[in-house]
Backbone as JSON Lines, residues from 0, in Angstrom:
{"i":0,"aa":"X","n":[-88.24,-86.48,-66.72],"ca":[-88.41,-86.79,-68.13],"c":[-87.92,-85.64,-69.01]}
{"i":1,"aa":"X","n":[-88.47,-84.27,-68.74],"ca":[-87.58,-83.16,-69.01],"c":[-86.15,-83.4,-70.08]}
{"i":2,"aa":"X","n":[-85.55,-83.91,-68.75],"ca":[-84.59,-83.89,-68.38],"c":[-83.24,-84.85,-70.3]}
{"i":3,"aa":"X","n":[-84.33,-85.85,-70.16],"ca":[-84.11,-86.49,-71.34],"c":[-84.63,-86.31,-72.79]}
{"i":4,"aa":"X","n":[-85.41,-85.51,-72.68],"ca":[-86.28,-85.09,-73.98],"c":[-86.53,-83.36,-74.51]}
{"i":5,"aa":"X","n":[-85.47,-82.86,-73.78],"ca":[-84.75,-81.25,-74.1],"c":[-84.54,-80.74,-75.14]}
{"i":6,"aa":"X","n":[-84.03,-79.54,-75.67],"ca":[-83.27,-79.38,-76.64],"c":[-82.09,-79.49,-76.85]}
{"i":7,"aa":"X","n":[-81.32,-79.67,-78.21],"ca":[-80.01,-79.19,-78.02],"c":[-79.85,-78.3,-78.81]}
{"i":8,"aa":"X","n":[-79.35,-76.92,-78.58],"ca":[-79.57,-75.72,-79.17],"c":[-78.39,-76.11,-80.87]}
{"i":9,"aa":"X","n":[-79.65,-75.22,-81.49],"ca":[-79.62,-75.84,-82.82],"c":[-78.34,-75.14,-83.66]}
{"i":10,"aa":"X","n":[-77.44,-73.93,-83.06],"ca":[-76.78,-73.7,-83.25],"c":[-74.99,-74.51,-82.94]}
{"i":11,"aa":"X","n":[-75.6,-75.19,-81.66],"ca":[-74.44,-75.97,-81.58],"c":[-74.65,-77.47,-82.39]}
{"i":12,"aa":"X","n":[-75.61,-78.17,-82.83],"ca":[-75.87,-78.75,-83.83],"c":[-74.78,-78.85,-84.38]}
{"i":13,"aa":"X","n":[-75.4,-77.25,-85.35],"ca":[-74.93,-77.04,-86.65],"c":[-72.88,-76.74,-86.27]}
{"i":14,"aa":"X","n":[-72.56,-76.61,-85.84],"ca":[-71.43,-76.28,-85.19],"c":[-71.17,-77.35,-85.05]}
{"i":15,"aa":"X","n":[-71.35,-78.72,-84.57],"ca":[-70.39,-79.67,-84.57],"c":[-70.58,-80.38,-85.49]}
{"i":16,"aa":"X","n":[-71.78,-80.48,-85.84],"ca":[-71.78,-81.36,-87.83],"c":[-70.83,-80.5,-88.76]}
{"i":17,"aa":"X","n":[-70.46,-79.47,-88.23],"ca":[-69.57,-78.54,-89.14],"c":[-68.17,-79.44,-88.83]}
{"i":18,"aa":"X","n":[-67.97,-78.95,-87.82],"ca":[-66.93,-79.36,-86.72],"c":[-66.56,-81.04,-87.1]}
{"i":19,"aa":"X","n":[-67.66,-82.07,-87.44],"ca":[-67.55,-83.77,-87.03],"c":[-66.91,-83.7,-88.78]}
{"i":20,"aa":"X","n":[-67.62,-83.0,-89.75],"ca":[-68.01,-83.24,-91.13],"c":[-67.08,-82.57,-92.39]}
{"i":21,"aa":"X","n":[-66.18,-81.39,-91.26],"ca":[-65.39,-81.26,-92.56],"c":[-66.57,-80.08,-93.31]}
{"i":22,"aa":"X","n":[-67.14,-79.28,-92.71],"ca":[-68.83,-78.41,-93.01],"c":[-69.34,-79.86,-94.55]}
{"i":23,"aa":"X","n":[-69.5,-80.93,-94.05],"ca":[-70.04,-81.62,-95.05],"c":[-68.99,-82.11,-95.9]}
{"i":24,"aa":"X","n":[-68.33,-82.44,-95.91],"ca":[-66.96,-82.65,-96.64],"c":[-66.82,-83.98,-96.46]}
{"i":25,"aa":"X","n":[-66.72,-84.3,-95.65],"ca":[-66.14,-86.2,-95.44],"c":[-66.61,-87.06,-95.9]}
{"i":26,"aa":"X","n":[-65.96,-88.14,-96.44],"ca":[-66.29,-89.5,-97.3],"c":[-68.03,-89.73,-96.01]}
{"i":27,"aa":"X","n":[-67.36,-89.81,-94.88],"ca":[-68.21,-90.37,-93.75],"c":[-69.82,-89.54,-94.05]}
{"i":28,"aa":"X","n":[-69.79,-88.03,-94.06],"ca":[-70.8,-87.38,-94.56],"c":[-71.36,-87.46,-96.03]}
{"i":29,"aa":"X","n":[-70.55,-87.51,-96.51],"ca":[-70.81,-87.86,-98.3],"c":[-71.34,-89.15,-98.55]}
{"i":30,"aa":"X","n":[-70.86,-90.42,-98.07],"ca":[-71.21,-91.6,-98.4],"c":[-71.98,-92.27,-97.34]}
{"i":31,"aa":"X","n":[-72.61,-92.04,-96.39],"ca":[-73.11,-91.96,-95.07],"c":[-74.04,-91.43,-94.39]}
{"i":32,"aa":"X","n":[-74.06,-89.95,-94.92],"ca":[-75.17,-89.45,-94.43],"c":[-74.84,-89.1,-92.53]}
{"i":33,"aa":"X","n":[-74.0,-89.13,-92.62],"ca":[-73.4,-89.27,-90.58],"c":[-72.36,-87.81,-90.77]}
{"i":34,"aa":"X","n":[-73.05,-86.98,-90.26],"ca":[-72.12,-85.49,-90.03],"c":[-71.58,-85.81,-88.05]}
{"i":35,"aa":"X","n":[-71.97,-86.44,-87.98],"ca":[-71.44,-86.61,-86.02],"c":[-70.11,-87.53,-85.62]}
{"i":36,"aa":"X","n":[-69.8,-88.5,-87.28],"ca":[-68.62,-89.44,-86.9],"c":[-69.18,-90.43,-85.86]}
{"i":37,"aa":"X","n":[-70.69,-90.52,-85.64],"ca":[-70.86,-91.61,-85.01],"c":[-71.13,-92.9,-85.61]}
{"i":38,"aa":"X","n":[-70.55,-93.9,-84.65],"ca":[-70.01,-95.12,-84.83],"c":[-70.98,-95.93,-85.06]}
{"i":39,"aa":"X","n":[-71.02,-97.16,-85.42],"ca":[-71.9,-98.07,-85.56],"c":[-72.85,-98.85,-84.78]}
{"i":40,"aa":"X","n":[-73.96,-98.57,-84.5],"ca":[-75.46,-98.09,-83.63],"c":[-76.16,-99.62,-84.14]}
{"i":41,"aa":"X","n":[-77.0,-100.35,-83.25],"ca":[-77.82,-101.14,-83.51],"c":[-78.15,-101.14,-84.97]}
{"i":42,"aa":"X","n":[-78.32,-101.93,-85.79],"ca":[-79.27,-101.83,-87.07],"c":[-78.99,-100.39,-88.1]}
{"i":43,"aa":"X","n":[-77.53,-100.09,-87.51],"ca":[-76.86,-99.22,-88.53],"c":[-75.66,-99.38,-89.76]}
{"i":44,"aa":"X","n":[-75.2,-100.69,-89.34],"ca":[-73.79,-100.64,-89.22],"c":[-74.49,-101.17,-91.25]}
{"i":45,"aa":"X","n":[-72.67,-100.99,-92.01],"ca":[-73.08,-101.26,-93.48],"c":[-71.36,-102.5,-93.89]}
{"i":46,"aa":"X","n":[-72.0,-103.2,-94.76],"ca":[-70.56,-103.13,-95.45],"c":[-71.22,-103.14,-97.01]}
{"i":47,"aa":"X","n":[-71.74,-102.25,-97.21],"ca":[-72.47,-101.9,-98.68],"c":[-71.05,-101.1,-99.34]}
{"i":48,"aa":"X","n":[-70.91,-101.24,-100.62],"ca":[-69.72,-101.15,-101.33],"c":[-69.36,-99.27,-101.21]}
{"i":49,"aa":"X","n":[-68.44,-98.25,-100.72],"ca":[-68.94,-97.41,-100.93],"c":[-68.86,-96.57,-99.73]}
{"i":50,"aa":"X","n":[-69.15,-97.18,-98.76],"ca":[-69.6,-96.85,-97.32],"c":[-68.52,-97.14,-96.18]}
{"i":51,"aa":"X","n":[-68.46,-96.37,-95.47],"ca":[-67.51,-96.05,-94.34],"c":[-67.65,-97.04,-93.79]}
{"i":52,"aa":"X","n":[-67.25,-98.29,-93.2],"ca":[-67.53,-99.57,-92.39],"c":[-67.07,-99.13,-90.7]}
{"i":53,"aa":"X","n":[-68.04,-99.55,-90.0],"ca":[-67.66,-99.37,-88.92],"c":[-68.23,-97.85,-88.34]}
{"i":54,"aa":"X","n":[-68.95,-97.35,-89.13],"ca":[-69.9,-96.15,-88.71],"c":[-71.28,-96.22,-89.27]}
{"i":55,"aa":"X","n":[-71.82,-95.62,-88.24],"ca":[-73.53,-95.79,-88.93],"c":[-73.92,-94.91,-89.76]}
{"i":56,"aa":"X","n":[-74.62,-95.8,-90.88],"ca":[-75.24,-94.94,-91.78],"c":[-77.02,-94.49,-92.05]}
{"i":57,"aa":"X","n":[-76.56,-93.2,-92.32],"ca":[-78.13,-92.99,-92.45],"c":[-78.84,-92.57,-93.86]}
{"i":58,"aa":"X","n":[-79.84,-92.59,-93.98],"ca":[-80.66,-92.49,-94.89],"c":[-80.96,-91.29,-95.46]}
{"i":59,"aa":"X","n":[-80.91,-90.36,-94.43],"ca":[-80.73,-88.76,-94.81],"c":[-79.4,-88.16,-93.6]}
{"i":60,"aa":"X","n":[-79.84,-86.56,-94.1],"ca":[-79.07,-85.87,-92.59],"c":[-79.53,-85.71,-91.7]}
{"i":61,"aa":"X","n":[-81.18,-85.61,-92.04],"ca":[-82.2,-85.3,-90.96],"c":[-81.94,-86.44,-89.93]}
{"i":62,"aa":"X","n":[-82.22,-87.92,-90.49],"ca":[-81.95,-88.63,-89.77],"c":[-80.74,-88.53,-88.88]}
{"i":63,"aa":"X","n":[-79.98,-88.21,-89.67],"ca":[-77.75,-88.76,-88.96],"c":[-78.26,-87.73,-87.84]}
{"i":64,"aa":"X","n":[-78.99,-86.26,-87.96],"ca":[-79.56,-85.14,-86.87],"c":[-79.96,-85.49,-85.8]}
{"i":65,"aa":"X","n":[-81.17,-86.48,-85.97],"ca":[-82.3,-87.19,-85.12],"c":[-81.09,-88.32,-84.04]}
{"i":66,"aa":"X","n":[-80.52,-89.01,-84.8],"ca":[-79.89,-89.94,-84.24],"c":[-78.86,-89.55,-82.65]}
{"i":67,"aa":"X","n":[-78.25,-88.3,-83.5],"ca":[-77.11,-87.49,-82.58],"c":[-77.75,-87.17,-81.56]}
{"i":68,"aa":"X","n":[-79.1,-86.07,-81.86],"ca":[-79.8,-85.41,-80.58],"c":[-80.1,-86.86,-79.58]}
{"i":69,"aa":"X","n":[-80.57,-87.72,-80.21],"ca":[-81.1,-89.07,-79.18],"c":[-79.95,-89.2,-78.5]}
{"i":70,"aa":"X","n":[-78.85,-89.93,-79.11],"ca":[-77.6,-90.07,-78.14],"c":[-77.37,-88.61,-77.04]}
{"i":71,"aa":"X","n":[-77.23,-87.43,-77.3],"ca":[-77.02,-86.32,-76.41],"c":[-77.91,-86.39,-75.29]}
{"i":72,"aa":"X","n":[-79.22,-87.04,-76.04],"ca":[-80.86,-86.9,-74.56],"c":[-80.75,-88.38,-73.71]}
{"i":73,"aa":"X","n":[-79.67,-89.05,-74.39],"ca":[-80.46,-90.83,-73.79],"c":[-78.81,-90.96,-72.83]}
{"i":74,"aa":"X","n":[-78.12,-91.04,-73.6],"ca":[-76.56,-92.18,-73.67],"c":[-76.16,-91.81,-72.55]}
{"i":75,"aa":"X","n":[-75.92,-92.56,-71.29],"ca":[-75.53,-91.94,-69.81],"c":[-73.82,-91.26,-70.1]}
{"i":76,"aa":"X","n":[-73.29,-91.24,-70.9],"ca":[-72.26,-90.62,-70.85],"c":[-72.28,-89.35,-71.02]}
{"i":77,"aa":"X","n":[-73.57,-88.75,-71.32],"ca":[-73.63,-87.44,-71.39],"c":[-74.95,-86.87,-70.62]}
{"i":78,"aa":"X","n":[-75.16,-87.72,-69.5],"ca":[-75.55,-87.27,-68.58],"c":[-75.58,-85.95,-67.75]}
{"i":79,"aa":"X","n":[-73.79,-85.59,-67.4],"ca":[-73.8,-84.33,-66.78],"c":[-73.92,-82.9,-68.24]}
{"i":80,"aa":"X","n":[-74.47,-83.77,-69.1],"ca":[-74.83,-82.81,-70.19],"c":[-76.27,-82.04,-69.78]}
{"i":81,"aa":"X","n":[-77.05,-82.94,-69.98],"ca":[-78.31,-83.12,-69.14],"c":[-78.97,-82.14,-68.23]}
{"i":82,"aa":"X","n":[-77.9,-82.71,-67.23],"ca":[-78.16,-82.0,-65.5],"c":[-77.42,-80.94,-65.24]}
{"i":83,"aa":"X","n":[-76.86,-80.28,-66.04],"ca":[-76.67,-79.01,-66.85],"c":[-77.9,-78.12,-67.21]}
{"i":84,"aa":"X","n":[-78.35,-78.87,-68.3],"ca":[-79.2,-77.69,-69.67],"c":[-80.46,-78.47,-68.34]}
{"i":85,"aa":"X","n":[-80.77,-78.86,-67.28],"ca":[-81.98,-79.14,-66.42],"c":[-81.88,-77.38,-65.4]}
{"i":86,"aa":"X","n":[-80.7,-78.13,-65.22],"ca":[-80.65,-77.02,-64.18],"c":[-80.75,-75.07,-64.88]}
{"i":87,"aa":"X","n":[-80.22,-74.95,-66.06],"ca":[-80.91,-73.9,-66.85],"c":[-81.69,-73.51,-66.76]}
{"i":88,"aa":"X","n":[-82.82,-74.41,-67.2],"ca":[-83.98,-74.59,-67.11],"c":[-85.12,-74.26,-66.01]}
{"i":89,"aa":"X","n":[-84.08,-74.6,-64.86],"ca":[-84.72,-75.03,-63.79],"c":[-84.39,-73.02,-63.01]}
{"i":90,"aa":"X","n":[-83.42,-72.82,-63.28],"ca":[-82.98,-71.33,-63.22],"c":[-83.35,-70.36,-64.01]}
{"i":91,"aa":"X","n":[-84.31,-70.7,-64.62],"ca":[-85.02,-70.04,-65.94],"c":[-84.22,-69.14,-66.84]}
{"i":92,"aa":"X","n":[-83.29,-69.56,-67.41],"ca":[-82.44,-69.18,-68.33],"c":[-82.18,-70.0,-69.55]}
{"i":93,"aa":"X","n":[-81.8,-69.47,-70.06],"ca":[-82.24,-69.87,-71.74],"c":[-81.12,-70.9,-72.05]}
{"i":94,"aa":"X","n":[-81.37,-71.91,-72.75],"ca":[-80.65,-73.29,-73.16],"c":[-79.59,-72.52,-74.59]}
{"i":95,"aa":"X","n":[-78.49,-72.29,-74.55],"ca":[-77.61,-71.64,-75.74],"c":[-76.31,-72.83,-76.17]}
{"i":96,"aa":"X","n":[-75.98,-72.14,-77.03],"ca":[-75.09,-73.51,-77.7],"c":[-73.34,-72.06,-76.55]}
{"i":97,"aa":"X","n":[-73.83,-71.26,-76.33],"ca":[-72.82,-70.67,-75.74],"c":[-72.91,-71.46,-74.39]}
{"i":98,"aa":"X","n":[-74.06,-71.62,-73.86],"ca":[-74.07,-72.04,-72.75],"c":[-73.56,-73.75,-72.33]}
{"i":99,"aa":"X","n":[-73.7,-74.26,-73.1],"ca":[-73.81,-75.94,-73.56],"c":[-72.58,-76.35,-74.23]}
{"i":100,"aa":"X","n":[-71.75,-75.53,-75.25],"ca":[-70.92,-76.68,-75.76],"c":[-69.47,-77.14,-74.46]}
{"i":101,"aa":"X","n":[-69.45,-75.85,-73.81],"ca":[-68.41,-76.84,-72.83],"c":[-68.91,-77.37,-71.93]}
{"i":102,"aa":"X","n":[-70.26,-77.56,-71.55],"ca":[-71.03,-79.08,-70.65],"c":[-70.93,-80.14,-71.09]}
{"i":103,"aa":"X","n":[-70.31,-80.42,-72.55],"ca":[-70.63,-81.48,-73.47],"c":[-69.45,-82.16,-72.7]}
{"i":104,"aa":"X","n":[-69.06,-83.32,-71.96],"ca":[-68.11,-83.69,-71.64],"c":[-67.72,-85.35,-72.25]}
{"i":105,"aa":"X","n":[-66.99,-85.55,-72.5],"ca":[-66.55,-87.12,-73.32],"c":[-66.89,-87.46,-74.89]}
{"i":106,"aa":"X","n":[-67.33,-86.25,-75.34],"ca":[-67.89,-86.51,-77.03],"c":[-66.43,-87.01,-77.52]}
{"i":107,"aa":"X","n":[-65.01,-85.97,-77.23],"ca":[-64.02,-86.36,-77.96],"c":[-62.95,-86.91,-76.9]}
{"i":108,"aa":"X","n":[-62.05,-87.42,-77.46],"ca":[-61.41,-88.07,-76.82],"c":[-60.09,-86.8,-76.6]}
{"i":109,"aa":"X","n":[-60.28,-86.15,-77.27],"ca":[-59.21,-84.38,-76.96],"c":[-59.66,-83.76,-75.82]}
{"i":110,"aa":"X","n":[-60.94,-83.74,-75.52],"ca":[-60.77,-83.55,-73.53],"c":[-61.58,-81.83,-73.84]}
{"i":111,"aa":"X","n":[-61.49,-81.44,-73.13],"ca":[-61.32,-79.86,-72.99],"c":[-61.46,-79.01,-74.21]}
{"i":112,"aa":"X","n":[-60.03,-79.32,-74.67],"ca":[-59.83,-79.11,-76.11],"c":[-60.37,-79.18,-77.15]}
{"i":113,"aa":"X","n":[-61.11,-80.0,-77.58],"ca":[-62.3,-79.99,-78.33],"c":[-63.52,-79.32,-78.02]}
{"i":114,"aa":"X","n":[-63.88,-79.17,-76.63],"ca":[-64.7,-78.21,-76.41],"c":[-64.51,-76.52,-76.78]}
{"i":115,"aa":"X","n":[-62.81,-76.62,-76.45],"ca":[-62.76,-75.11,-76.88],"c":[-62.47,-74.76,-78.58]}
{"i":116,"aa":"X","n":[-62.15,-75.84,-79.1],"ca":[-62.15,-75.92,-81.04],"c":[-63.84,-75.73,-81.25]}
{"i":117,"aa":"X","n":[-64.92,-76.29,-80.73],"ca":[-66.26,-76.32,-80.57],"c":[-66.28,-74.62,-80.28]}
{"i":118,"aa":"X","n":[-65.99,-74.2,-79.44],"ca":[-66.64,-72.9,-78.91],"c":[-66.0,-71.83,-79.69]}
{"i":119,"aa":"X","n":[-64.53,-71.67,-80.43],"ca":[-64.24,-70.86,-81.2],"c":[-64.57,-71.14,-82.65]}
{"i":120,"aa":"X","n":[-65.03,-72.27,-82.54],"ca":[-65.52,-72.56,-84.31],"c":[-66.95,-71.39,-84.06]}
{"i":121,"aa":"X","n":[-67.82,-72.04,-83.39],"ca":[-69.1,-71.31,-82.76],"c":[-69.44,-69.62,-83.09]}
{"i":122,"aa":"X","n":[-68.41,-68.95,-82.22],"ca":[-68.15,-67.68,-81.96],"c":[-67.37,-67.08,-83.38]}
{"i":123,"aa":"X","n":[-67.34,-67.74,-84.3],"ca":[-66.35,-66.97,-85.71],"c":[-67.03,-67.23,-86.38]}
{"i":124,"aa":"X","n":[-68.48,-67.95,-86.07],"ca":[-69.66,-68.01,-87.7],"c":[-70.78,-68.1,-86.88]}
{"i":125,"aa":"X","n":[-71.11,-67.62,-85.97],"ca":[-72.55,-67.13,-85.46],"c":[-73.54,-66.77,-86.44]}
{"i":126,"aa":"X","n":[-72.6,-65.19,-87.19],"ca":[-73.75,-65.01,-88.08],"c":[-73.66,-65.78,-89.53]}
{"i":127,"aa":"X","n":[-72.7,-66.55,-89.87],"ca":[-73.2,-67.7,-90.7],"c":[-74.49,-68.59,-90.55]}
{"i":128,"aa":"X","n":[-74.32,-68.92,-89.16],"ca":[-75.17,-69.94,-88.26],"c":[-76.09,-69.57,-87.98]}
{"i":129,"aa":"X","n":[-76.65,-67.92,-87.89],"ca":[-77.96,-67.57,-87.6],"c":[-78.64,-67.21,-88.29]}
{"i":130,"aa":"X","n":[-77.78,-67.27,-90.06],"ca":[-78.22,-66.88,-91.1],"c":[-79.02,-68.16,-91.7]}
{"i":131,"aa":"X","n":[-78.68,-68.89,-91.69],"ca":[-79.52,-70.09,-92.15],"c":[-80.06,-70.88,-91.28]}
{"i":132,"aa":"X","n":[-80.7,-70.8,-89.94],"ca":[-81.54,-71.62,-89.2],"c":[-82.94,-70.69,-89.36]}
């Protein structure tokens, strides 16, 4: 159970809502409330005038937040995400967004590559990122 109900270190969060959002910039984040670019979810989807069609919208950011971490803890595609930050755990070492963003495997369809745009975005605003959590 662990295993599904973890953290995801809050620095890599903030690093890919940076990363998904344009740091907050996008129609999708602006009119949406969705910093993750995720797609249209059960009892999300809109065609309200205004609104990104075909992505889910949320009500706040907290929420579009809540939503992302669920998909990272539940969605079997990010499973060997998981059994990763378990085995951390399980090695008693600390869960880091250094440690985690290249476990993230299939978020983008750029492969690799996006993991390493993820990890140098990361590493060039740390102390941006540790300044406001």
């Amino acid at each position: 159970m662990l295993e599904r109900v973890d953290i995801i270190p809050t620095s890599m969060v903030a690093t890919m809502a940076a990363a998904e959002s344009g740091w907050g910039t996008s129609k999708l984040a602006r009119n949406n409330n969705n910093l993750f670019g995720m797609k249209c979810m059960k009892g999300r989807c809109t065609n309200a005038p205004g609104k990104v069609k075909g992505y889910s919208q949320f009500s706040s950011v907290k929420e579009s937040v809540s939503a992302y971490v669920t998909n990272l803890n539940t969605h079997p595609a990010y499973s060997s995400f998981r059994k990763s930050r378990a085995q951390l755990r399980k090695a008693d070492q600390e869960v880091t967004a250094t440690a985690m963003i290249h476990k993230l495997k299939g978020y983008s369809t750029k492969g690799k590559s996006y993991n390493n745009y993820l990890f140098a975005m990361y590493q060039d605003n740390q102390r941006l990122i540790a300044a406001h959590m």
